[in-house]
């Protein structure tokens, strides 16, 4: 009797053990499928090879998005592809003996602000440096390079001497009292400059970052132009660092438009780009050993924007920590690790089911921080996420840890794709917020040139076109409008500038995001 009992007990134990193993295997499979699953046992994913098959959705959207830079061009147009645009602002800079006719109009108006324009150039250059091969595979690299050079040509012209940078063309009050096409502007377009006595470290450093990043983009195709950009970048950084101050304190009127809250983030951002462009250890020491603890806000994730460059710097310097370098000292490596740790905190805040996930989202899943230009933060955050996930893939980094849960590069990429998909129409309104993409997109973009027929003679006072209930007669192709309210609603009205105005600085990170999603490819270990 005892032996029969023992055999029966063993049989049930075997059955129970098998059942437990099956349940464990099933749970492991589920955990592998779910974000945060797998714990420390997540295996590194294979490194992507050369660009693979093009995702037509993102490829088409990328082609549309890049057209907005053509829409926004100032100056004498070359190979103009926008039928309702023509030459404009040809005498900008003339009063100072300069040609400031190039550059991009800021948004739906005709102001040229160097600060957001330079930020646009920096992130556009960054996008090309990370994803130029993917842009090329999608046949969109040339338009990106054209847009970048149109801005950097302006920046070169706006920096006529070491300690002078023109930061504004046009008078916002005069400009906003007019509703007209840029081709017919007649009002005065005064110039605003920063210099030793009226400093603007924020703008000067951002221009330095843009030119340093762009110098690497053009290094292989035009060495002379690349060298010129790098020389300007170094001089502008020295100017920004030596004569410190905020542009909006030197010129209080700027506080109504681009009121920078600090300049130390731009100094770190510029020095980081200059290190990548030059390999000069002085710049790396500047951002790590000398100023990291004081300026970088390590451990405190924030939102990447034209005003706050810290998250961008954290992700950019993470690249050095991911790929390593023999020339970096232990002290500098400690600083780089702090940047990367903070970058991971930024990423952990973005993944929806992370314990650190931000609650600042719409019901439809869009990152939402502020009502004015709400898509700005979603686009910027998604761009940083796709870049960071590709650093992980290219170094076979299995996961990031967010308060005990682990997330793979795929999880991070899925977040980035969710923001892009929302923008392209996967949202409660079933509306594409990228003008010209899809079958349903805003028809009343708050944009002077798009709203006025090309043959109209309005003078300065064409406000009937602002207030008209009719769709814009011209399509502002590639405009990323301001975006939805927090309840995922959107009112397509030209008078509703909060939601329907588009801005060029959104387009830079949107191009980067779409380029990162259009196909897969490993990222280069070095930009040079």
Coordinates of C-alpha atoms in Angstrom, one line a residue:
X1 CA 0.0 0.0 0.0
X2 CA 2.8 2.4 0.9
X3 CA 4.7 1.7 -2.4
X4 CA 1.5 2.3 -4.5
X5 CA 0.9 5.6 -2.7
X6 CA 4.5 6.7 -3.4
X7 CA 4.2 5.9 -7.1
X8 CA 0.9 7.8 -7.3
X9 CA 2.4 10.8 -5.5
X10 CA 5.4 10.8 -7.9
X11 CA 3.0 10.7 -10.9
X12 CA 1.1 13.7 -9.7
X13 CA 4.3 15.5 -8.9
X14 CA 5.5 14.9 -12.5
X15 CA 2.2 16.1 -13.9
X16 CA 2.3 19.2 -11.7
X17 CA 5.9 19.9 -12.6
X18 CA 5.1 19.7 -16.3
X19 CA 2.1 21.9 -15.9
X20 CA 4.2 24.4 -14.0
X21 CA 6.8 24.4 -16.8
X22 CA 4.2 24.9 -19.5
X23 CA 2.6 27.8 -17.5
X24 CA 6.1 29.3 -17.0
X25 CA 6.9 29.0 -20.7
X26 CA 3.5 30.6 -21.6
X27 CA 4.1 33.4 -19.1
X28 CA 7.6 34.0 -20.5
X29 CA 6.2 34.2 -24.0
X30 CA 3.6 36.7 -22.9
X31 CA 6.2 38.8 -21.0
X32 CA 8.4 38.8 -24.2
X33 CA 5.5 40.2 -26.2
X34 CA 4.5 42.9 -23.6
X35 CA 6.6 46.0 -23.0
X36 CA 8.6 45.7 -19.8
X37 CA 8.5 41.9 -19.9
X38 CA 11.4 39.5 -19.6
X39 CA 13.3 41.4 -16.9
X40 CA 17.0 41.1 -17.1
X41 CA 16.7 38.1 -19.5
X42 CA 15.8 40.2 -22.5
X43 CA 18.2 39.3 -25.2
X44 CA 20.0 41.9 -27.4
X45 CA 18.3 42.3 -30.8
X46 CA 20.4 41.8 -33.9
X47 CA 22.1 44.9 -35.3
X48 CA 20.2 46.2 -38.4
X49 CA 22.2 46.1 -41.7
X50 CA 22.0 48.6 -44.5
X51 CA 18.6 50.3 -45.1
X52 CA 15.9 47.7 -45.7
X53 CA 12.5 47.9 -47.3
X54 CA 10.9 51.3 -47.3
X55 CA 7.7 51.7 -45.3
X56 CA 5.6 53.6 -47.8
X57 CA 3.5 55.3 -45.2
X58 CA 6.5 57.0 -43.6
X59 CA 8.2 57.5 -46.9
X60 CA 5.2 59.3 -48.4
X61 CA 4.9 61.4 -45.2
X62 CA 8.6 62.3 -45.2
X63 CA 8.3 63.5 -48.8
X64 CA 5.4 65.7 -47.8
X65 CA 7.0 67.0 -44.6
X66 CA 10.1 68.2 -46.4
X67 CA 8.1 70.4 -48.7
X68 CA 7.2 72.8 -45.9
X69 CA 10.8 74.1 -46.0
X70 CA 10.2 75.1 -49.6
X71 CA 6.9 76.8 -48.6
X72 CA 8.8 78.8 -45.9
X73 CA 11.7 80.0 -48.0
X74 CA 12.6 83.6 -48.1
X75 CA 14.8 85.2 -50.8
X76 CA 15.3 84.5 -54.5
X77 CA 14.0 81.0 -55.0
X78 CA 15.9 78.4 -56.8
X79 CA 14.2 75.4 -58.5
X80 CA 10.9 76.5 -56.9
X81 CA 8.5 73.5 -56.6
X82 CA 5.7 75.4 -54.8
X83 CA 3.6 77.0 -57.6
X84 CA 2.1 79.8 -55.4
X85 CA 5.4 80.9 -54.0
X86 CA 7.8 83.4 -55.5
X87 CA 10.8 85.6 -54.6
X88 CA 10.4 87.7 -51.4
X89 CA 12.3 89.8 -48.9
X90 CA 15.1 90.4 -51.4
X91 CA 16.3 93.5 -49.6
X92 CA 16.5 92.0 -46.1
X93 CA 19.8 93.1 -44.5
X94 CA 20.4 95.9 -47.0
X95 CA 20.4 98.6 -44.3
X96 CA 23.5 96.9 -42.7
X97 CA 25.2 96.2 -46.1
X98 CA 24.3 92.4 -45.7
X99 CA 22.3 89.9 -47.8
X100 CA 19.9 88.4 -45.3
X101 CA 17.4 87.5 -47.9
X102 CA 17.6 83.7 -47.3
X103 CA 16.5 81.8 -44.3
X104 CA 13.0 80.6 -43.5
X105 CA 9.9 82.4 -42.3
X106 CA 9.1 81.4 -38.8
X107 CA 5.5 80.2 -39.0
X108 CA 2.4 81.6 -40.6
X109 CA 3.9 85.1 -40.6
X110 CA 6.9 86.6 -42.3
X111 CA 9.3 87.1 -39.4
X112 CA 12.7 85.6 -39.4
X113 CA 13.9 84.7 -35.9
X114 CA 17.4 83.3 -35.8
X115 CA 16.8 81.3 -32.6
X116 CA 14.1 78.9 -33.7
X117 CA 15.5 78.9 -37.3
X118 CA 18.9 77.7 -36.0
X119 CA 17.2 75.1 -33.8
X120 CA 15.5 73.8 -37.0
X121 CA 18.9 73.6 -38.7
X122 CA 20.5 71.7 -35.8
X123 CA 17.8 69.0 -35.6
X124 CA 17.6 68.8 -39.4
X125 CA 21.4 68.3 -39.5
X126 CA 21.2 65.7 -36.7
X127 CA 18.5 63.9 -38.6
X128 CA 20.7 63.7 -41.7
X129 CA 23.7 62.6 -39.7
X130 CA 21.8 59.7 -38.1
X131 CA 19.5 58.8 -41.0
X132 CA 21.0 60.2 -44.2
X133 CA 21.2 56.6 -45.6
X134 CA 17.6 56.1 -44.8
X135 CA 16.6 59.4 -46.3
X136 CA 18.6 58.5 -49.4
X137 CA 16.9 55.1 -49.7
X138 CA 13.6 57.0 -49.6
X139 CA 14.9 59.5 -52.2
X140 CA 14.5 62.4 -49.8
X141 CA 18.1 63.3 -48.9
X142 CA 18.5 66.1 -51.4
X143 CA 15.5 68.1 -50.2
X144 CA 16.7 67.8 -46.7
X145 CA 20.2 69.1 -47.6
X146 CA 18.7 71.9 -49.7
X147 CA 16.6 73.1 -46.7
X148 CA 19.5 72.8 -44.3
X149 CA 21.8 74.9 -46.6
X150 CA 19.2 77.5 -47.1
X151 CA 19.3 78.1 -43.3
X152 CA 23.0 77.9 -42.9
X153 CA 23.6 80.3 -45.8
X154 CA 21.5 82.8 -43.8
X155 CA 23.4 82.0 -40.5
X156 CA 26.7 82.7 -42.2
X157 CA 25.4 86.0 -43.6
X158 CA 24.0 86.9 -40.2
X159 CA 27.4 86.6 -38.5
X160 CA 29.4 89.3 -40.2
X161 CA 32.0 89.6 -37.4
X162 CA 33.1 87.5 -34.4
X163 CA 30.9 89.2 -31.8
X164 CA 27.9 90.2 -33.9
X165 CA 24.9 88.0 -34.9
X166 CA 21.7 89.3 -36.4
X167 CA 18.9 87.5 -34.5
X168 CA 15.8 89.0 -36.1
X169 CA 14.6 90.4 -39.4
X170 CA 11.4 92.3 -39.4
X171 CA 9.3 94.1 -36.8
X172 CA 6.7 91.7 -35.1
X173 CA 4.3 94.5 -34.5
X174 CA 4.3 95.7 -38.1
X175 CA 4.3 92.1 -39.4
X176 CA 1.4 91.0 -37.3
X177 CA -0.6 94.1 -38.3
X178 CA -0.5 92.9 -41.9
X179 CA -2.1 90.0 -43.7
X180 CA -0.4 89.7 -47.0
X181 CA 1.7 87.4 -49.2
X182 CA 5.5 87.6 -48.6
X183 CA 6.0 88.4 -52.3
X184 CA 4.2 91.7 -51.9
X185 CA 5.5 92.9 -48.5
X186 CA 6.3 96.6 -48.4
X187 CA 6.6 97.4 -44.7
X188 CA 10.0 98.1 -43.1
X189 CA 12.0 95.1 -42.0
X190 CA 14.4 96.4 -39.4
X191 CA 17.3 94.3 -38.1
X192 CA 18.1 93.2 -34.5
X193 CA 21.6 92.2 -33.5
X194 CA 23.3 90.8 -30.5
X195 CA 26.9 92.0 -29.6
X196 CA 29.2 92.5 -26.7
X197 CA 26.9 95.2 -25.1
X198 CA 23.6 93.4 -26.0
X199 CA 24.4 89.7 -25.6
X200 CA 22.3 86.7 -26.5
X201 CA 24.2 83.6 -25.5
X202 CA 21.1 81.5 -26.1
X203 CA 20.8 82.5 -29.8
X204 CA 24.6 82.6 -30.5
X205 CA 25.1 79.1 -29.0
X206 CA 22.2 77.7 -30.9
X207 CA 23.6 79.1 -34.1
X208 CA 27.0 77.6 -33.2
X209 CA 25.3 74.2 -32.6
X210 CA 23.5 74.4 -36.0
X211 CA 26.7 75.3 -37.9
X212 CA 28.8 72.7 -36.1
X213 CA 26.3 70.0 -36.9
X214 CA 25.9 71.2 -40.5
X215 CA 29.6 71.2 -41.0
X216 CA 29.7 67.5 -40.5
X217 CA 26.7 67.0 -42.9
X218 CA 28.5 68.9 -45.8
X219 CA 32.1 67.6 -45.0
X220 CA 32.1 64.9 -47.7
X221 CA 30.4 66.9 -50.4
X222 CA 31.8 70.5 -49.9
X223 CA 34.9 70.7 -47.7
X224 CA 35.3 74.4 -48.2
X225 CA 31.7 75.1 -47.1
X226 CA 32.1 72.7 -44.2
X227 CA 35.2 74.5 -43.0
X228 CA 33.5 77.9 -43.2
X229 CA 30.6 76.6 -41.1
X230 CA 32.9 75.2 -38.5
X231 CA 34.9 78.4 -38.2
X232 CA 31.7 80.3 -37.6
X233 CA 30.5 77.8 -35.1
X234 CA 33.7 78.0 -33.0
X235 CA 33.6 81.8 -33.0
X236 CA 30.0 82.0 -32.1
X237 CA 30.5 79.6 -29.2
X238 CA 33.3 81.7 -27.9
X239 CA 31.1 84.8 -28.3
X240 CA 28.2 83.1 -26.5
X241 CA 30.4 81.9 -23.7
X242 CA 32.4 85.1 -23.2
X243 CA 29.6 87.7 -23.3
X244 CA 26.9 86.0 -21.4
X245 CA 23.2 87.0 -21.3
X246 CA 19.8 86.2 -22.6
X247 CA 18.6 87.7 -25.9
X248 CA 15.2 88.4 -24.4
X249 CA 16.8 90.4 -21.6
X250 CA 18.8 92.4 -24.1
X251 CA 15.6 92.9 -26.2
X252 CA 12.6 92.5 -23.9
X253 CA 10.2 92.5 -26.9
X254 CA 11.4 89.0 -27.7
X255 CA 9.7 87.8 -24.5
X256 CA 6.4 87.9 -26.4
X257 CA 7.7 85.5 -29.0
X258 CA 10.7 83.4 -28.1
X259 CA 11.4 84.0 -24.5
X260 CA 14.3 81.7 -23.7
X261 CA 14.4 80.7 -20.1
X262 CA 18.1 80.0 -19.9
X263 CA 21.2 80.0 -22.0
X264 CA 23.3 77.4 -20.2
X265 CA 21.5 74.6 -22.0
X266 CA 22.4 76.1 -25.3
X267 CA 26.1 76.4 -24.2
X268 CA 26.2 72.6 -23.4
X269 CA 24.3 71.8 -26.6
X270 CA 26.7 73.8 -28.7
X271 CA 29.8 72.4 -27.0
X272 CA 28.5 68.9 -27.5
X273 CA 28.1 69.5 -31.2
X274 CA 31.5 71.1 -31.5
X275 CA 33.1 68.1 -29.8
X276 CA 31.5 65.8 -32.4
X277 CA 32.6 68.1 -35.2
X278 CA 36.2 68.7 -34.0
X279 CA 37.2 65.9 -31.6
X280 CA 38.7 68.7 -29.5
X281 CA 38.7 67.4 -25.9
X282 CA 38.2 71.0 -24.6
X283 CA 34.6 70.9 -25.6
X284 CA 34.0 67.5 -24.0
X285 CA 35.6 68.7 -20.8
X286 CA 33.4 71.8 -20.9
X287 CA 30.2 69.7 -20.9
X288 CA 31.3 67.0 -18.4
X289 CA 34.0 67.9 -15.9
X290 CA 33.8 71.7 -16.0
X291 CA 30.1 72.5 -16.3
X292 CA 28.1 69.2 -16.2
X293 CA 27.1 69.3 -12.5
X294 CA 26.4 73.0 -12.6
X295 CA 24.4 73.3 -15.8
X296 CA 23.1 70.0 -17.0
X297 CA 20.4 69.2 -14.4
X298 CA 21.5 65.6 -14.3
X299 CA 18.7 63.3 -13.0
X300 CA 15.9 65.8 -13.9
X301 CA 14.3 64.9 -17.2
X302 CA 12.6 67.8 -19.1
X303 CA 11.0 68.3 -22.5
X304 CA 13.1 68.9 -25.6
X305 CA 12.1 72.1 -27.4
X306 CA 13.5 75.3 -29.1
X307 CA 13.8 76.6 -25.5
X308 CA 15.2 73.6 -23.6
X309 CA 18.1 71.7 -25.3
X310 CA 19.0 69.6 -22.3
X311 CA 17.2 66.4 -23.4
X312 CA 18.7 66.7 -26.8
X313 CA 22.2 67.1 -25.3
X314 CA 21.6 64.1 -23.0
X315 CA 20.7 61.8 -25.9
X316 CA 23.5 63.2 -28.1
X317 CA 26.1 62.6 -25.4
X318 CA 24.7 59.2 -24.7
X319 CA 26.0 58.3 -28.2
X320 CA 29.5 58.7 -26.8
X321 CA 28.7 56.5 -23.8
X322 CA 27.2 53.9 -26.1
X323 CA 30.0 53.7 -28.6
X324 CA 32.9 54.7 -26.4
X325 CA 36.2 56.3 -27.1
X326 CA 39.8 55.6 -26.0
X327 CA 40.5 59.3 -25.7
X328 CA 37.9 60.0 -23.0
X329 CA 39.1 60.3 -19.4
X330 CA 37.5 58.6 -16.5
X331 CA 36.1 61.9 -15.2
X332 CA 34.7 62.7 -18.6
X333 CA 33.2 59.2 -18.8
X334 CA 31.5 59.7 -15.4
X335 CA 29.9 62.9 -16.8
X336 CA 28.8 61.1 -19.9
X337 CA 27.2 58.3 -17.8
X338 CA 25.2 61.0 -15.9
X339 CA 24.0 62.4 -19.3
X340 CA 23.0 58.9 -20.4
X341 CA 21.3 58.1 -17.1
X342 CA 19.2 61.3 -17.5
X343 CA 18.5 60.4 -21.1
X344 CA 17.1 57.0 -19.9
X345 CA 14.9 58.8 -17.4
X346 CA 13.5 60.9 -20.4
X347 CA 12.9 57.6 -22.3
X348 CA 11.3 55.9 -19.3
X349 CA 8.9 58.9 -19.0
X350 CA 7.7 58.3 -22.6
X351 CA 6.9 54.6 -22.7
X352 CA 3.2 54.3 -21.8
X353 CA 3.3 51.5 -19.3
X354 CA 6.6 52.4 -17.7
X355 CA 6.4 53.0 -13.9
X356 CA 7.9 56.4 -14.7
X357 CA 5.5 57.2 -17.5
X358 CA 4.3 60.8 -17.7
X359 CA 0.6 61.3 -17.3
X360 CA 0.8 64.3 -19.7
X361 CA -1.0 62.6 -22.6
X362 CA -4.3 62.7 -24.4
X363 CA -6.8 59.9 -24.3
X364 CA -5.6 59.0 -27.8
X365 CA -2.1 58.5 -26.6
X366 CA -0.4 61.7 -27.7
X367 CA 2.2 63.3 -25.5
X368 CA 0.5 66.6 -24.6
X369 CA 2.2 69.4 -22.6
X370 CA 0.7 72.7 -23.6
X371 CA -2.2 74.0 -25.7
X372 CA -0.2 76.2 -28.0
X373 CA 1.5 74.2 -30.7
X374 CA 0.7 70.9 -28.8
X375 CA 2.4 68.7 -31.4
X376 CA 5.8 70.2 -30.7
X377 CA 6.5 68.1 -27.7
X378 CA 5.1 64.9 -29.0
X379 CA 7.2 65.2 -32.2
X380 CA 10.4 66.2 -30.3
X381 CA 10.0 63.4 -27.7
X382 CA 9.4 60.8 -30.4
X383 CA 12.5 61.9 -32.4
X384 CA 14.7 61.5 -29.3
X385 CA 13.1 58.1 -28.6
X386 CA 13.8 56.8 -32.1
X387 CA 17.4 58.0 -32.0
X388 CA 17.9 56.4 -28.6
X389 CA 16.4 53.1 -29.6
X390 CA 18.7 53.0 -32.6
X391 CA 21.8 53.6 -30.4
X392 CA 20.6 50.6 -28.4
X393 CA 20.1 48.5 -31.5
X394 CA 23.4 49.4 -33.0
X395 CA 25.3 48.5 -29.8
X396 CA 23.2 45.4 -29.0
X397 CA 22.0 47.0 -25.8
X398 CA 19.1 44.7 -24.7
X399 CA 17.0 47.1 -22.5
X400 CA 16.6 50.1 -20.4
X401 CA 15.4 49.7 -16.9
X402 CA 12.6 51.9 -15.6
X403 CA 12.0 51.4 -11.9
X404 CA 12.5 47.6 -12.1
X405 CA 10.8 47.0 -15.5
X406 CA 12.8 46.5 -18.7
X407 CA 12.1 47.9 -22.1
X408 CA 13.7 46.8 -25.4
X409 CA 14.6 49.1 -28.4
X410 CA 11.5 47.8 -30.0
X411 CA 9.3 49.1 -27.1
X412 CA 10.9 52.5 -27.5
X413 CA 10.5 52.4 -31.3
X414 CA 6.9 51.5 -30.8
X415 CA 6.3 54.6 -28.7
X416 CA 7.9 56.8 -31.4
X417 CA 5.8 55.2 -34.1
X418 CA 2.6 55.7 -32.0
X419 CA 3.3 59.5 -32.0
X420 CA 4.0 59.6 -35.7
X421 CA 0.9 57.5 -36.4
X422 CA -1.2 59.8 -34.4
X423 CA 0.1 62.8 -36.4
X424 CA -0.7 61.0 -39.6
X425 CA -4.3 60.2 -38.8
X426 CA -4.5 57.4 -36.2
X427 CA -6.3 59.6 -33.8
X428 CA -9.8 60.2 -32.5
X429 CA -10.4 62.9 -35.2
X430 CA -9.2 60.6 -38.0
X431 CA -7.4 63.7 -39.2
X432 CA -3.8 64.0 -40.6
X433 CA -2.1 66.9 -38.9
X434 CA 0.5 66.9 -41.6
X435 CA -1.0 69.1 -44.4
X436 CA -1.0 67.4 -47.7
X437 CA -0.7 63.8 -46.3
X438 CA -3.7 61.5 -46.5
X439 CA -7.2 62.3 -47.6
X440 CA -8.2 64.4 -44.6
X441 CA -6.1 67.2 -43.2
X442 CA -6.6 70.8 -42.1
X443 CA -7.9 73.1 -44.8
X444 CA -7.6 76.4 -43.0
X445 CA -4.0 76.5 -41.9
X446 CA -3.2 79.9 -40.2
X447 CA -0.7 80.9 -42.9
X448 CA -0.7 84.2 -44.8
X449 CA 0.7 83.0 -48.1
X450 CA -1.5 79.8 -48.2
X451 CA -4.7 81.8 -47.4
X452 CA -4.4 84.4 -50.1
X453 CA -4.8 83.7 -53.8
X454 CA -1.6 84.2 -55.7
X455 CA -3.0 87.0 -57.9
X456 CA -4.8 88.9 -55.2
X457 CA -3.9 92.6 -54.6
X458 CA -4.3 93.0 -50.9
X459 CA -1.7 95.4 -49.8
X460 CA -1.1 95.0 -46.1
X461 CA -4.8 94.7 -45.2
X462 CA -5.9 91.3 -46.6
X463 CA -7.6 90.3 -43.4
X464 CA -10.7 89.2 -45.3
X465 CA -8.7 86.1 -46.2
X466 CA -7.8 85.5 -42.5
X467 CA -11.5 85.5 -41.5
X468 CA -12.9 83.8 -44.6
X469 CA -14.7 80.5 -43.9
X470 CA -13.4 79.1 -47.1
X471 CA -10.5 76.6 -47.4
X472 CA -7.1 78.0 -48.2
X473 CA -6.7 78.5 -51.9
X474 CA -3.1 77.3 -51.6
X475 CA -2.0 74.1 -49.9
X476 CA 0.8 74.7 -47.3
X477 CA 2.3 71.3 -48.2
X478 CA 4.1 69.6 -45.3
X479 CA 2.9 72.1 -42.6
X480 CA 2.6 70.4 -39.2
X481 CA -0.2 72.3 -37.6
X482 CA -0.3 73.2 -33.9
X483 CA -2.4 70.1 -33.1
X484 CA -5.2 68.9 -30.9
X485 CA -6.4 70.0 -27.5
X486 CA -5.9 67.7 -24.6
X487 CA -9.3 66.0 -25.2
X488 CA -8.1 65.1 -28.7
X489 CA -10.3 67.6 -30.5
X490 CA -9.3 70.0 -33.2
X491 CA -11.1 73.1 -34.7
X492 CA -10.0 73.7 -38.3
X493 CA -10.3 77.5 -38.4
X494 CA -7.8 80.0 -39.7
X495 CA -8.6 82.3 -36.7
X496 CA -7.7 79.5 -34.3
X497 CA -3.9 80.1 -34.5
X498 CA -3.4 78.0 -31.4
X499 CA -4.3 74.9 -33.3
X500 CA -3.9 75.7 -37.0
X501 CA -0.6 77.6 -37.2
X502 CA 2.4 75.7 -38.3
X503 CA 6.1 76.4 -37.5
X504 CA 9.3 75.4 -39.1
X505 CA 11.0 74.2 -35.9
X506 CA 8.4 71.4 -35.6
X507 CA 9.3 70.3 -39.1
X508 CA 13.0 69.6 -38.3
X509 CA 12.2 66.9 -35.7
X510 CA 9.3 65.6 -37.7
X511 CA 11.7 64.9 -40.6
X512 CA 14.1 63.2 -38.2
X513 CA 11.3 61.0 -36.7
X514 CA 9.9 59.9 -40.1
X515 CA 13.4 59.3 -41.4
X516 CA 14.1 57.0 -38.4
X517 CA 10.8 55.1 -39.1
X518 CA 11.0 54.9 -42.9
X519 CA 13.2 51.9 -42.7
X520 CA 15.8 50.3 -40.4
X521 CA 19.5 50.7 -40.5
X522 CA 22.4 50.7 -38.0
X523 CA 23.6 54.1 -37.0
X524 CA 27.2 55.2 -37.5
X525 CA 29.5 55.1 -34.5
X526 CA 30.9 58.5 -35.4
X527 CA 29.6 61.4 -37.4
X528 CA 33.1 62.1 -38.9

